[in-house]
Each structure stands twice: as C-alpha cells, then as structure tokens.
Coordinates of C-alpha atoms in Angstrom, one line a residue:
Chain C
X6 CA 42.6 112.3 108.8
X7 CA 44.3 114.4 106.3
X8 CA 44.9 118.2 106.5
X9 CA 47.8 120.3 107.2
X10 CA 47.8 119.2 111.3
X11 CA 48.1 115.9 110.2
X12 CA 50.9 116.4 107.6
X13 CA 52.7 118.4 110.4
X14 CA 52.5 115.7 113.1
X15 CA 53.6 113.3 110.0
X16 CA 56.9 115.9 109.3
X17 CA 57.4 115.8 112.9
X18 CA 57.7 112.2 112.8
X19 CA 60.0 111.9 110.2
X20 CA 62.1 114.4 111.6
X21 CA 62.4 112.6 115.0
X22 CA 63.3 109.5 113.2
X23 CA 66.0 111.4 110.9
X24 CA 67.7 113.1 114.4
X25 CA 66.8 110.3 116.3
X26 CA 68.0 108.0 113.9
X27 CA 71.6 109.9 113.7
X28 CA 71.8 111.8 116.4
X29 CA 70.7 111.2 119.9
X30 CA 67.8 109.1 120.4
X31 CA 69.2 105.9 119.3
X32 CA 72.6 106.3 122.1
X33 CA 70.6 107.7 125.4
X34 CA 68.4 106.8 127.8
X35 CA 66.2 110.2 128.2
X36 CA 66.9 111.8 131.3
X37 CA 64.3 110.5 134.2
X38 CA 62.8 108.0 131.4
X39 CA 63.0 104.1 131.9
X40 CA 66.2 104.4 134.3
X41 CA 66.8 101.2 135.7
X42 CA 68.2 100.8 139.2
X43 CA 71.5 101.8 139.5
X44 CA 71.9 103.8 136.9
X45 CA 70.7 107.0 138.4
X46 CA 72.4 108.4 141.5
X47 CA 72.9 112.6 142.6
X48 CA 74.7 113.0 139.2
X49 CA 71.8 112.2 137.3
X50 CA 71.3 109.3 134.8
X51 CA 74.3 107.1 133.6
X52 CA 75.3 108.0 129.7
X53 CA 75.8 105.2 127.0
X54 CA 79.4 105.4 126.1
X55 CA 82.6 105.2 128.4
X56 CA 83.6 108.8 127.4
X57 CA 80.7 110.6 128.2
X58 CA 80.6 108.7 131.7
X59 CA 84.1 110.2 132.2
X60 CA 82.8 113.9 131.2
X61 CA 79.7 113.0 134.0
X62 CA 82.3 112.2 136.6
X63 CA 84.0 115.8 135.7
X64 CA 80.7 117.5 135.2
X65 CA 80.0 116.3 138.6
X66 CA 82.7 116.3 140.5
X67 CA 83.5 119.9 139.5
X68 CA 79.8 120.6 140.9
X69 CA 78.5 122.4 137.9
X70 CA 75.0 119.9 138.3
X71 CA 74.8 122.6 141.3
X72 CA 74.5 125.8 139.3
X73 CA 73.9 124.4 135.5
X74 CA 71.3 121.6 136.8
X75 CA 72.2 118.0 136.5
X76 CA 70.3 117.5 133.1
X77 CA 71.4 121.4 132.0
X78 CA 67.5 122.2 132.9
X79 CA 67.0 123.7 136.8
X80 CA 69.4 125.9 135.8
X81 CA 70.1 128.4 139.4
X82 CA 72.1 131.0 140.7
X83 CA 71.9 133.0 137.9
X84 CA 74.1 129.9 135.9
X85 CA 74.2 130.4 132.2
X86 CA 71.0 128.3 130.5
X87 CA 73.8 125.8 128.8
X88 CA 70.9 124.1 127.3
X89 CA 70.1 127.2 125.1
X90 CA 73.4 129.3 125.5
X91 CA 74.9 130.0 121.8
X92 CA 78.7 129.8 122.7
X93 CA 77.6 126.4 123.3
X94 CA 76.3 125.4 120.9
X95 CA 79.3 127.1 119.1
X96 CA 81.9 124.6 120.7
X97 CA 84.2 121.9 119.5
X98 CA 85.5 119.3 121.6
X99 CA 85.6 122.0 124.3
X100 CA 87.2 124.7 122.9
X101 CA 85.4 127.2 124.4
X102 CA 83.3 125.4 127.0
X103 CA 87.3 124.4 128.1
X104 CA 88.3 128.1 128.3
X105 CA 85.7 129.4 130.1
X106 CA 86.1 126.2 132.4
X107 CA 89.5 126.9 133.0
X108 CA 89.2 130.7 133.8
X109 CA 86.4 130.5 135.6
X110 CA 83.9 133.9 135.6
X111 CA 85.1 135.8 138.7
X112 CA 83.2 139.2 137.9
X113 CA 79.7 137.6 138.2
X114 CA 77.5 138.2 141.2
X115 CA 78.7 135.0 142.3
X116 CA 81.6 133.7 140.5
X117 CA 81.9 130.6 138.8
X118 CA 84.9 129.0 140.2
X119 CA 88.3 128.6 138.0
X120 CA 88.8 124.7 136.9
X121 CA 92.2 125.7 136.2
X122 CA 93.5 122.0 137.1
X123 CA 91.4 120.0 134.8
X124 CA 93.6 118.6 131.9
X125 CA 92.7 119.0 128.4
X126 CA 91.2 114.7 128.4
X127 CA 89.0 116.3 131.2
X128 CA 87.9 119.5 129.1
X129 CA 87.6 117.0 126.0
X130 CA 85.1 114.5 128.1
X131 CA 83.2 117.6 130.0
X132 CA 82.7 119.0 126.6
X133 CA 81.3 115.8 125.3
X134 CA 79.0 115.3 128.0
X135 CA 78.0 118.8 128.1
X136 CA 76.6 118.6 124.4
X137 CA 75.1 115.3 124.9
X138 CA 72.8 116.6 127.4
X139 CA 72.1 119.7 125.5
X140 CA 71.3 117.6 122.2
X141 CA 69.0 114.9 124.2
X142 CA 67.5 118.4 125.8
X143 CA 66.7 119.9 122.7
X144 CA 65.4 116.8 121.1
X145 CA 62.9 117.1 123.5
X146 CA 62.0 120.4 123.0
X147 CA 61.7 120.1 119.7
X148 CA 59.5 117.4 119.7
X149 CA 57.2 118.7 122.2
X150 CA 55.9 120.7 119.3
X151 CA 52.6 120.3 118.1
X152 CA 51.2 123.8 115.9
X153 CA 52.5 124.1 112.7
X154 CA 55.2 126.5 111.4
X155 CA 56.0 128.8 108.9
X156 CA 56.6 126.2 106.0
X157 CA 57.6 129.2 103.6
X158 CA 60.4 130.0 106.7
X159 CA 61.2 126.0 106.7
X160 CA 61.7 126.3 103.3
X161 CA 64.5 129.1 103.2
X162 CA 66.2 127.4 106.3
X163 CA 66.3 124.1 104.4
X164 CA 67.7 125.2 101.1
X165 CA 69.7 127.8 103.1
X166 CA 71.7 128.1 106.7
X167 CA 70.1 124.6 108.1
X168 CA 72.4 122.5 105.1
X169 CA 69.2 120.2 104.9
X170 CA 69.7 120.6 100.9
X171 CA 73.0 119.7 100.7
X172 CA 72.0 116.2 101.5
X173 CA 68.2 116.0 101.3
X174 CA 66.8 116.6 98.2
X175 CA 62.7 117.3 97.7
X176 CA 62.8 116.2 94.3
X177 CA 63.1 112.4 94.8
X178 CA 60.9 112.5 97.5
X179 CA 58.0 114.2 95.6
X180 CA 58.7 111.9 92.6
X181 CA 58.2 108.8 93.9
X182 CA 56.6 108.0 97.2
X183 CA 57.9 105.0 99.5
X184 CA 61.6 104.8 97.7
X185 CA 61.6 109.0 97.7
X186 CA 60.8 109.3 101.2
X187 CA 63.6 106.8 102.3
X188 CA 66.1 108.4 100.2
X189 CA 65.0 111.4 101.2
X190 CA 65.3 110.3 105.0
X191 CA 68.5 108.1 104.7
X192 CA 70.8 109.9 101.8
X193 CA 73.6 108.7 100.8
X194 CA 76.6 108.8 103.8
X195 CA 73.4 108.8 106.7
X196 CA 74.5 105.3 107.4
X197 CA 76.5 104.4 110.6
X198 CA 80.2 103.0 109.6
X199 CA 80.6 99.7 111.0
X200 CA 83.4 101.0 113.8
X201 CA 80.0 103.0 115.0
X202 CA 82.0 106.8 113.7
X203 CA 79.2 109.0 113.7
X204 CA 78.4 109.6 110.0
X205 CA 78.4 112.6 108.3
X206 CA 74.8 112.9 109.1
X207 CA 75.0 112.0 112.4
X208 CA 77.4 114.8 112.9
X209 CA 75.6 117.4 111.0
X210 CA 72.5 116.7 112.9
X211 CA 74.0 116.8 116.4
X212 CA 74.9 120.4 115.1
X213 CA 71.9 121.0 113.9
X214 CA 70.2 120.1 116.9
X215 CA 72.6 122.3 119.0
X216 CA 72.2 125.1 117.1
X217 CA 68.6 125.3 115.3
X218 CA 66.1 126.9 117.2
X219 CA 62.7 125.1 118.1
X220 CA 60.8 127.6 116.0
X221 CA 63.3 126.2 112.8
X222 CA 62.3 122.9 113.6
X223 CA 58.9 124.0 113.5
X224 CA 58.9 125.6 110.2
X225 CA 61.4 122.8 108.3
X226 CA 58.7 120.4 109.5
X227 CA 55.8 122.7 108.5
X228 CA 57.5 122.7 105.0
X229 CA 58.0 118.8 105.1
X230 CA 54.4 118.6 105.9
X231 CA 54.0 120.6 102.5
X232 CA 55.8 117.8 100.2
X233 CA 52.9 115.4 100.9
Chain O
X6 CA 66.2 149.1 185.2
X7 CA 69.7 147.9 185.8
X8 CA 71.3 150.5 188.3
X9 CA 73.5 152.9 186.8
X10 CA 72.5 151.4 182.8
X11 CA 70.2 153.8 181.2
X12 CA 67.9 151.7 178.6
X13 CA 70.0 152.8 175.4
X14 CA 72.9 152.1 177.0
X15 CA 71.2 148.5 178.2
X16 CA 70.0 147.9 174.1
X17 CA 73.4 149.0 172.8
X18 CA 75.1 146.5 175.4
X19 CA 72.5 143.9 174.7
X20 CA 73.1 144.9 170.7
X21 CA 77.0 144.0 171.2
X22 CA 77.0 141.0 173.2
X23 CA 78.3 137.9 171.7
X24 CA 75.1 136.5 169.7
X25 CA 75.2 133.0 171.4
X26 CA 75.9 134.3 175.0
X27 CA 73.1 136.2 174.4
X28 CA 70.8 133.5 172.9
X29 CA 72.0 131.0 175.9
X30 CA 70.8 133.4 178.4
X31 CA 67.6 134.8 176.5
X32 CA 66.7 131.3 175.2
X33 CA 67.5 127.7 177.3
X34 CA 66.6 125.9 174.5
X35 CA 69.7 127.0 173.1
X36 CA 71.5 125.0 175.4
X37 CA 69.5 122.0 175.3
X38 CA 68.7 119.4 172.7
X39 CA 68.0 116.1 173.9
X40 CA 68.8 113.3 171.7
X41 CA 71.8 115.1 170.6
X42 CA 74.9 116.5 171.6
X43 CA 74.6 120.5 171.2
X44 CA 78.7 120.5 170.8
X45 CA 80.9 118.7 169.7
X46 CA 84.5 119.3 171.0
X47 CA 83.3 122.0 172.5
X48 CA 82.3 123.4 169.5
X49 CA 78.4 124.3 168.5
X50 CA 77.9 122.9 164.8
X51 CA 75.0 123.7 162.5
X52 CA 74.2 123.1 158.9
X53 CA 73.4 125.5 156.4
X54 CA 70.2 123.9 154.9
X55 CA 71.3 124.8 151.5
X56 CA 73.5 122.0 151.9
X57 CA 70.8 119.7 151.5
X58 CA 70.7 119.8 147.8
X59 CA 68.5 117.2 146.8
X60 CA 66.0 119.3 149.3
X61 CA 63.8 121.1 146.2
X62 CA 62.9 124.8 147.1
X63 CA 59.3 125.4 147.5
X64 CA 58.4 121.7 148.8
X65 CA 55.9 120.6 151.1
X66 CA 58.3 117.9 152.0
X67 CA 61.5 120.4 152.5
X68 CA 61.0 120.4 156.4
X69 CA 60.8 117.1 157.2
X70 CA 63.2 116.0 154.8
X71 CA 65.3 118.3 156.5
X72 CA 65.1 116.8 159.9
X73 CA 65.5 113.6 158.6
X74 CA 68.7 114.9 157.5
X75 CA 69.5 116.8 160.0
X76 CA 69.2 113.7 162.2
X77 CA 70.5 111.5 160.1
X78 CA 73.9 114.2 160.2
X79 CA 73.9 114.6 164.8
X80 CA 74.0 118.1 163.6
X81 CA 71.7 119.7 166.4
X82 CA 71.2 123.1 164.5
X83 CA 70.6 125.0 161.5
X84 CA 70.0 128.3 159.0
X85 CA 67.3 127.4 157.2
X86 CA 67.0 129.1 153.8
X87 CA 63.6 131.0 153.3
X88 CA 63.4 128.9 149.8
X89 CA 62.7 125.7 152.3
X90 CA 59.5 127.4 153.5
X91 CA 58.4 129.8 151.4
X92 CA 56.5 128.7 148.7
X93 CA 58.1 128.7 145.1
X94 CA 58.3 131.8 143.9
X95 CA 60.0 133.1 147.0
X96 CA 63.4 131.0 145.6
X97 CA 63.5 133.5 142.9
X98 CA 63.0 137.0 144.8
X99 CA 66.4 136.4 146.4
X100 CA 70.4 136.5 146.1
X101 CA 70.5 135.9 142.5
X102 CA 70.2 139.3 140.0
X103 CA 69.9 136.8 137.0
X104 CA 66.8 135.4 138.2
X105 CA 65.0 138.7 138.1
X106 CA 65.4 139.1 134.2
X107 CA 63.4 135.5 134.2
X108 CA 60.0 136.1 131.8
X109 CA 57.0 136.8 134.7
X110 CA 59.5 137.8 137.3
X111 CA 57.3 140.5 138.2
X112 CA 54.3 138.4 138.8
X113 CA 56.3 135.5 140.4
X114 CA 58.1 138.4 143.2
X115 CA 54.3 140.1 143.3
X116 CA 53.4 136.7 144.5
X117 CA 56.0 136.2 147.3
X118 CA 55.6 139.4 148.5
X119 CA 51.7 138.7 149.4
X120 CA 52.3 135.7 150.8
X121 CA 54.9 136.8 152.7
X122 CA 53.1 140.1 153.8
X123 CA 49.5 137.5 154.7
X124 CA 50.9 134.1 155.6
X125 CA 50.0 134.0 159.7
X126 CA 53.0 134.3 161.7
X127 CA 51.5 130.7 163.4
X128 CA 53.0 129.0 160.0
X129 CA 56.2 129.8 161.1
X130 CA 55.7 128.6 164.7
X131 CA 54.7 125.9 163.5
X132 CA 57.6 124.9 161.5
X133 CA 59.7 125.9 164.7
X134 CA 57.8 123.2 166.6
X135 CA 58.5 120.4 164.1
X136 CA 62.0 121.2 164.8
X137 CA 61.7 121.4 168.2
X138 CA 59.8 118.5 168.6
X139 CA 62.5 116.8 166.6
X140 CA 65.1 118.0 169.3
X141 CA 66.5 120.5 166.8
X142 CA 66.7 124.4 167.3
X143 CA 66.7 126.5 163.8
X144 CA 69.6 128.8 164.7
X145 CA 69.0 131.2 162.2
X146 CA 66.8 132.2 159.5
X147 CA 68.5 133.3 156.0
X148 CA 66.5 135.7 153.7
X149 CA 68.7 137.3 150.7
X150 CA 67.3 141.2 151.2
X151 CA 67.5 143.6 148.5
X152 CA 66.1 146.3 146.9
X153 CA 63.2 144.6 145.7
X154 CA 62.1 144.2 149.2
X155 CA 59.0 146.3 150.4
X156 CA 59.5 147.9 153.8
X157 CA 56.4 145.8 155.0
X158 CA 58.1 143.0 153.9
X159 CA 62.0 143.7 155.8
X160 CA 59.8 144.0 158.6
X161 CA 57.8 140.6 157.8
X162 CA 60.7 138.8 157.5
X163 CA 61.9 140.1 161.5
X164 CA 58.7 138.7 162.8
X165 CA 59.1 135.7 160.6
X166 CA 62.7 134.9 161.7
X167 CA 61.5 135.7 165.6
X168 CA 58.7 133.4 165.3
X169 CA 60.7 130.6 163.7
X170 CA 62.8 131.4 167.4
X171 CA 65.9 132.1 165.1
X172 CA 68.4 134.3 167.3
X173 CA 69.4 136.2 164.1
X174 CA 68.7 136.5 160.3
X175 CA 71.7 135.7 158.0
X176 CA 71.6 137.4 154.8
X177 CA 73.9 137.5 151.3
X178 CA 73.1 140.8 150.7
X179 CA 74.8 144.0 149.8
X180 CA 76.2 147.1 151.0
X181 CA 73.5 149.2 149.6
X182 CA 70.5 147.1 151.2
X183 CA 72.5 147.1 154.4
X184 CA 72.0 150.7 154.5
X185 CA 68.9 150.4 154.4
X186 CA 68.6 147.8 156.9
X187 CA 69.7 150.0 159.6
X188 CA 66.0 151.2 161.1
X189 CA 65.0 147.7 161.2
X190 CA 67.4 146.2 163.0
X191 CA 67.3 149.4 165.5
X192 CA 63.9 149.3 165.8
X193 CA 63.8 145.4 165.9
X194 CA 66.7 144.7 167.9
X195 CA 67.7 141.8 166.2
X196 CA 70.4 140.8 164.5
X197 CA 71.7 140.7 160.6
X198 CA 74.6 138.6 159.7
X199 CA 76.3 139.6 156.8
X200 CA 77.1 136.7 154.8
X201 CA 79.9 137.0 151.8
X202 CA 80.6 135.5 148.5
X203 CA 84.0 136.1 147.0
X204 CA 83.3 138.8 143.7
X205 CA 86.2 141.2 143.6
X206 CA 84.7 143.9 141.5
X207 CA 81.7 145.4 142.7
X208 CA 82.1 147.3 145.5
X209 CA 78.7 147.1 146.8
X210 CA 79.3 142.9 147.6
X211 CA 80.7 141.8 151.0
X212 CA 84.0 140.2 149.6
X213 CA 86.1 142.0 152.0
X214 CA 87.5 142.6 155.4
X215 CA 86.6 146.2 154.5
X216 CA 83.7 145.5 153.1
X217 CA 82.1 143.9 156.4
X218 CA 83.8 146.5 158.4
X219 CA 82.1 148.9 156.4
X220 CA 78.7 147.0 157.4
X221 CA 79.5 146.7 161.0
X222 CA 80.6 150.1 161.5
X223 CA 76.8 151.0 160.4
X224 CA 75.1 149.1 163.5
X225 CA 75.9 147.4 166.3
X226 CA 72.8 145.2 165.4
X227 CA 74.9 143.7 162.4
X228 CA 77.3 141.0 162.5
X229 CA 78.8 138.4 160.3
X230 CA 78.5 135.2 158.5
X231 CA 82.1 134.7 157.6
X232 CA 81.9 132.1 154.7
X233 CA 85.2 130.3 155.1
X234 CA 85.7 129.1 151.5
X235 CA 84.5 132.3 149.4
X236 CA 86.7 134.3 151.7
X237 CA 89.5 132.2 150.9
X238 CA 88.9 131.7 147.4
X239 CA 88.5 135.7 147.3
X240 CA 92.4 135.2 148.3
X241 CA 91.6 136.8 152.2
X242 CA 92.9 135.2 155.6
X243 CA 89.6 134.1 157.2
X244 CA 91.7 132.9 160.5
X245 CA 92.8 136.5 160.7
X246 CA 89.5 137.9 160.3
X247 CA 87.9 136.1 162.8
X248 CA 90.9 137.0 165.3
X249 CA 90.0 140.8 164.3
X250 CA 86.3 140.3 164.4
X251 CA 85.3 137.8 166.5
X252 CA 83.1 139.2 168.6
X253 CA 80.9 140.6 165.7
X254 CA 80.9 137.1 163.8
X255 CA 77.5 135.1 165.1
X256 CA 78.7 132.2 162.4
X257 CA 81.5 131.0 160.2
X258 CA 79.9 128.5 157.2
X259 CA 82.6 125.9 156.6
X260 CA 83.7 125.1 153.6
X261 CA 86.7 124.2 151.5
X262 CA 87.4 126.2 148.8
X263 CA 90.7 126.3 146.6
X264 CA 92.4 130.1 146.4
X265 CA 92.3 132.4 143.5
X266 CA 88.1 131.7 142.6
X267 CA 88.9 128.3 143.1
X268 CA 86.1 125.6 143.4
X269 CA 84.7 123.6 146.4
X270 CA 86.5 120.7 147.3
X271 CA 85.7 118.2 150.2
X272 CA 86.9 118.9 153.5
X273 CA 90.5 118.8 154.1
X274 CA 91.5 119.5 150.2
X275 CA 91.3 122.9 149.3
X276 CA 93.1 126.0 150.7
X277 CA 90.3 127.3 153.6
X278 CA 92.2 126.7 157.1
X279 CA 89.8 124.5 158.0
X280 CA 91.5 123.3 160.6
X281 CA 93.1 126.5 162.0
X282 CA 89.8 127.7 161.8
X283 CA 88.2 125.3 164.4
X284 CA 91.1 124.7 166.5
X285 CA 91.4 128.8 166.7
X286 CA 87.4 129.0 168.2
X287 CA 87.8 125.8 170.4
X288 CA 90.8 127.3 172.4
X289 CA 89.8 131.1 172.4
X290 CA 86.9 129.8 173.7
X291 CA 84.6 132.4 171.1
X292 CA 81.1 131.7 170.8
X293 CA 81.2 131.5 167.5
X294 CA 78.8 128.7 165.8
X295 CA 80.6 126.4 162.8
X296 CA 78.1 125.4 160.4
X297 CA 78.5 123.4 157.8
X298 CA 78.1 123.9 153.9
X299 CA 78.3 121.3 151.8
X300 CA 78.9 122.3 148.3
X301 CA 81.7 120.4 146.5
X302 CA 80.4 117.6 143.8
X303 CA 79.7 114.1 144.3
X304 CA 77.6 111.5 143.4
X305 CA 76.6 110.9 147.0
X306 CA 73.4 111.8 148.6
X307 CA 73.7 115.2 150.4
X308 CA 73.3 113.6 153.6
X309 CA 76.4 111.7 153.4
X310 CA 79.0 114.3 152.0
X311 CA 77.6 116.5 155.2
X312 CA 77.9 113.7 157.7
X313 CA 81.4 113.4 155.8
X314 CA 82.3 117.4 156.5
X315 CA 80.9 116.5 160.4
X316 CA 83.5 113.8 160.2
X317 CA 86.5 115.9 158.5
X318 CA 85.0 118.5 161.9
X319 CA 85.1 116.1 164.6
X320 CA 88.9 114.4 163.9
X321 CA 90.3 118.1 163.9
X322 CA 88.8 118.7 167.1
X323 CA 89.7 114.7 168.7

C-alpha cells in the first residue's frame, strides 16, 4: 500500500537504520529488552563497552539511578529529566555534566549532593554513560512515532541546523533508486574505521540524536517520505 | 480525673511525654513482637520504607514486599511512606515542588485527594493487620503536608495514621504548613515529626537547629525526625542536637552522609557520627527510635544494603 503513511513508516525505517546503523542501536542491548541473566542487577542493564560499564559503576555508586532513574526515565524528587534536559545534550566528555557533578546543586528543595571527590576519568566515564542512555532513550522515542510531520519543516531542518545536507544529498537519491538510496543512507566517511572510532557519522548522529527534538525527527522523516 | 491535674494540664503532659514511653504505655504492642527482637542493644530500630527502593510507589505488591523485607532485615518496625499505600498519584502530591509543574498535575492531586477523602478507614486497618500479623508494628506513618492539602484531607491523613496504629505522623514539610498544622494536632492530639533535609537557603525548610526550634516552639504536639545525614551534610552537629532536644525527637533516620552537601555513603564512611549517635541514646537511656535509611548507591538489592546498615548498627552497639 502506497500513500504518504506508508512513505512515512518507509522514512522512519531508513532513519532507524541510518542512527541505528551509526549511532546506538548496533552497541546496546535496549534497556529491559532481551537482558540475559546476569546482566541486569539494581543498576540496571550492563552497557557494551568497558568504559561505559565504568561510568555505570559511577553513575551508580554516586546514587544518581535514585533521583535521575536508572535508565534516565522514572525520573523523581524533582531530579532534572536528563533524558530531555538541553545542557545535556550540550556536553562534551562531561564538561558540564562534570561541573554540575562536582558542585553539586545545594539551593534546590532538596539538594543534589556535591561529587566533589570524583576525578576527572570518573566525570569522563559518568559523562559517557550518561549520554549513552540518553541516546538509546531517545532512539526510542523517536521511533515510537507513527503520524507524519511537517515535511516542509523536515526540509529546512535538513538543509539547515540538523547538518543532514552536508553529508546527505537528495539529488542522488531521487536520480537513481537502489544505488541513490544507499548512497544517500551510507555517504561517504558513514563507514566504521577498522579500530571501531566512531565515524564522522556516527558522531554527528549521536549528536543529532541528543539534541533533535522528536517532532524534527518527525518532520525530516515526513520529508524523506516525500523523495519517493 | 487525676487528682490535682486538671484535663489541659493532663493533655499538655500527655502532649510532652517522650513519644515511645507514651506509645509503650498506651499501646503493648509496642513492646512486643514475637518472632523478633524489638531492640537491639537496647536500642529500638525501624526502617524508613523508603529505603526499599526497588519497592515501586502505588503497587499492590508494596506491602508485602515490604514485610518480606522487613523480615528478611530483623528490623521489627517501620515509617511507612504514604506512596506505599496510596494509590499512584498520591507519590506526586507530596515533598517534591518539581512534581507539581508535571502536565495533569492538577487532575492527578484531584485524584488523590478523593481517594484519600473516600477510601474507608478499614483499608488502613487492614494494612495494619498484615503487619501485625507479620509480627511487625508500623511505627509511624509519613505524609509530606503542604499547602496543597485540603483541611479535610490534614484531617484524613490523622485518622489514616491512627488507624494504621502509627504513634505519630512524620512529615518533610515546611515551616509555613507547620503553621498551619497547629489546630490539627491540638485537636487531634497526635503527634507531627518534623523531618529535615539539608537546603540552606530558604528559610521556610527545616535545615536547622533553629529551624525545628522554631517548629517546636509552635506546639507541644510537634516533635522531630532528626535526619542524621542531611543534618550533617547541612554542616550541623546532630549529636549535639539530640543532647539539646531529646526529649522532643520521636526518631533519628540514620544515614551517612559526607559534610558540606555531601552524598550518601554506606554506613561507617561519611561524616554523620553514626556511631556517637547510637552509643549517645544507648547510655542516656532516651527513647529515642533509630531507623534506618538506606540511600547510598549500590548494585545490591535494597534488602541487603539495609541488613548491611543493621549490621554497621549492631557492631557499634556489641
């Protein structure tokens, strides 16, 4: 069945595979999804890579999972929403999440407490963790979508403050239709180097994914749909 | 009538008595709990259900899960949070200010407030006999007041804290609502504990000595739940508060925090005088309650980490 639904759910698609692809799906095991025994324990869900266990041991042991929810979701005691907060999404290898860490936010109705003893590996590996839930979060979110956008919106975010453009390029994929969509989906530098360093790509759709609000995702899809 | 007591002068005696002399002779249960000790080195321990943290708020389950852990622990006694047996939305009418700017706050506080205004006061007995029949005593009930609290519903939450056969009601709550508390716990004669957290900028917070004393100079009916680790992480001696004060404290919540805002930390590794704290009770002899509140991370099922705190307790005290 054809019709703008079904190009949507076909943009949604290749979008998943394009972040999944480079971003988060193919390093994580989904929070709660297919966990297999002893890999879950009161910390939540073990992560792929040795650094981001290390920022799970910090995340945990500092009891933020009691405030920030162990997945960032659950969210209580009037915590910040890290799954949605911008400053966030704003952070680089914990340069603010490691401030605010360190200082702690005594003025609030009930403070968060002052890590001031964790050492900058510790802020580093928090950090990291931190934004891996938030981008296997979001991923979610944005693919729990299902009504279609604003494609002339997805359009202005994709040529404009989403980037897509600077590697994407609608032109090859309208002209020719199985070697345009790849190229289209896998440009040039999307590739994984062989020592596994995130590709450009990879990094620029983590970002993306920290920073793009489901309603962009929405309308860049929308607009996809609309190159059929 | 007692001879020469006039009954004001009875009710403001009663009022000022030591909460758990007064519960021993009000209420024998409070002395007995078969199955377990009700002290341990001569101290009487509770738990702060909060602890439980893999206990979800607003589940079916939260009691019995509760007892399970509560046996599991040898911890005879507790203050259960309203969020373990109110239904969901009653978790987010409480302490926290940021929960009320949630979208369909308004219909989700609406909603607590009937049930709490309709639900049968037999649910609560209920939930008292489970414990009881467990060989556990609920201690005290802890309800967060504030000011979006009906009068109907301050009063609900006395008859709800009375039938649950709680001795008092501890509450995080502020200066301002305290105020208002006043004709309820006059008419009621029961008991508010003020519990405290540890901000040191709004003056309305219990953070502060003066900021209980303020409290307690209000009723005679009020009292304290001096949390051990806020109060030291707020940078105050809780060992010479409760010399001050002991006689208006119902409950100290144990926990270990580090000074200057800083985090939990199992027991024994932060800056709270844990164990000046205890040892100070045991041989004054005050009748002041120790419960414990697990909050420090771990990867550990709750259960463990407050058996551990139980353990950290019971080699001060050997």
């Amino acid at each position: 069945m054809s019709g703008p639904g079904s190009m949507f759910r076909h943009a949604m698609v290749a979008v998943a595979f394009a972040i999944g692809t480079m971003g988060v799906a193919a390093q994580t095991l989904l929070p709660g999804e297919a966990a297999k025994p002893g890999d879950r324990d009161t910390g939540g869900v073990r992560p792929p890579t040795e650094k981001l266990e290390h920022g799970r041991i910090v995340f945990v042991q500092s009891s933020c999972h009691f405030c920030h929810g162990t997945d960032l979701t659950q969210a209580q005691m009037g915590a910040a929403d890290l799954m949605h907060d911008q400053l966030v999404g704003m952070d680089v290898d914990g340069n603010l999440i490691g401030v605010i860490a360190k200082a702690g936010l005594p003025n609030l109705q009930t403070s968060m407490p002052s890590f001031s003893e964790l050492t900058p590996q510790q802020i580093s590996d928090l950090a990291a963790y931190v934004h891996y839930l938030r981008q296997v979060g979001r991923y979610k979110e944005a693919m729990a979508y299902t009504k279609p956008g604003d494609a002339a919106a997805g359009k202005v975010f994709f040529e404009g403050d989403g980037g897509c453009a600077k590697c994407h390029s609608t032109a090859d994929r309208k002209s020719v239709a199985i070697a345009g969509k790849a190229k289209m989906l896998m440009p040039a530098g999307a590739v994984p180097k062989e020592d596994l360093t995130p590709s450009a790509g990879a990094v620029a759709h983590q970002h993306l994914l920290e920073t793009a609000t489901v309603t962009q995702w929405q309308d860049v899809a929308t607009y996809m749909g609309t190159l059929q | 009538m007692l001879a020469g007591i006039g009954r004001r002068g009875f009710c403001k005696g009663l009022a000022a008595m030591p909460l758990a002399v007064r519960g021993m002779l009000a209420d024998p249960m409070a002395a007995m709990v078969p199955g377990l000790p009700p002290t341990m080195g001569g101290l009487h321990f509770g738990v702060e259900t909060f602890s439980f943290h893999d206990v979800q708020q607003g589940d079916a389950e939260a009691v019995p899960s509760i007892i399970r852990y509560m046996t599991m622990a040898g911890i005879p006694e507790c203050e259960i949070m309203s969020g373990h047996i109110e239904p969901y939305p009653s978790a987010m009418t409480g302490w926290w200010v940021q929960t009320r700017k949630a979208p369909g706050f308004a219909e989700m506080r609406e909603a607590a407030r009937q049930w709490r205004l309709t639900v049968p006061m037999d649910y609560y007995v209920k939930i008292r006999k489970q414990f009881e029949d467990a060989g556990l005593r609920i201690y005290y009930y802890n309800i967060n007041f504030n000011e979006t609290f009906t009068d109907a519903e301050r009063d609900r939450s006395f008859e709800a804290a009375k039938a649950l056969g709680a001795e008092a009601i501890s509450s995080s709550t502020v200066l301002s609502e305290a105020q208002r508390l006043v004709p309820f716990v006059e008419r009621h004669k029961y008991h508010v504990a003020m519990h405290n957290h540890n901000n040191p900028v709004d003056p309305d917070q219990f953070a502060s000595p003066a900021s209980f004393e303020k409290a307690l100079a209000m009723s005679p009916w009020f009292q304290c739940t001096l949390d051990t680790g806020h109060f030291t992480a707020g940078n105050n001696d809780a060992v010479a508060f409760l010399k001050q004060h002991h006689e208006r404290i119902t409950n100290v919540h144990l926990r270990d925090r580090k000074r200057n805002n800083g985090p939990n930390r199992p027991f024994g590794h932060g800056d709270t005088p844990l164990k000046e704290i205890l040892l100070t009770i045991r041989d004054n002899k005050w009748p002041v309650r120790c419960y414990i509140e697990y909050e420090y991370g771990s990867f550990r099922p709750s259960v463990d980490e407050v058996k551990a705190c139980m353990q950290y307790c019971r080699e001060v005290l050997a």
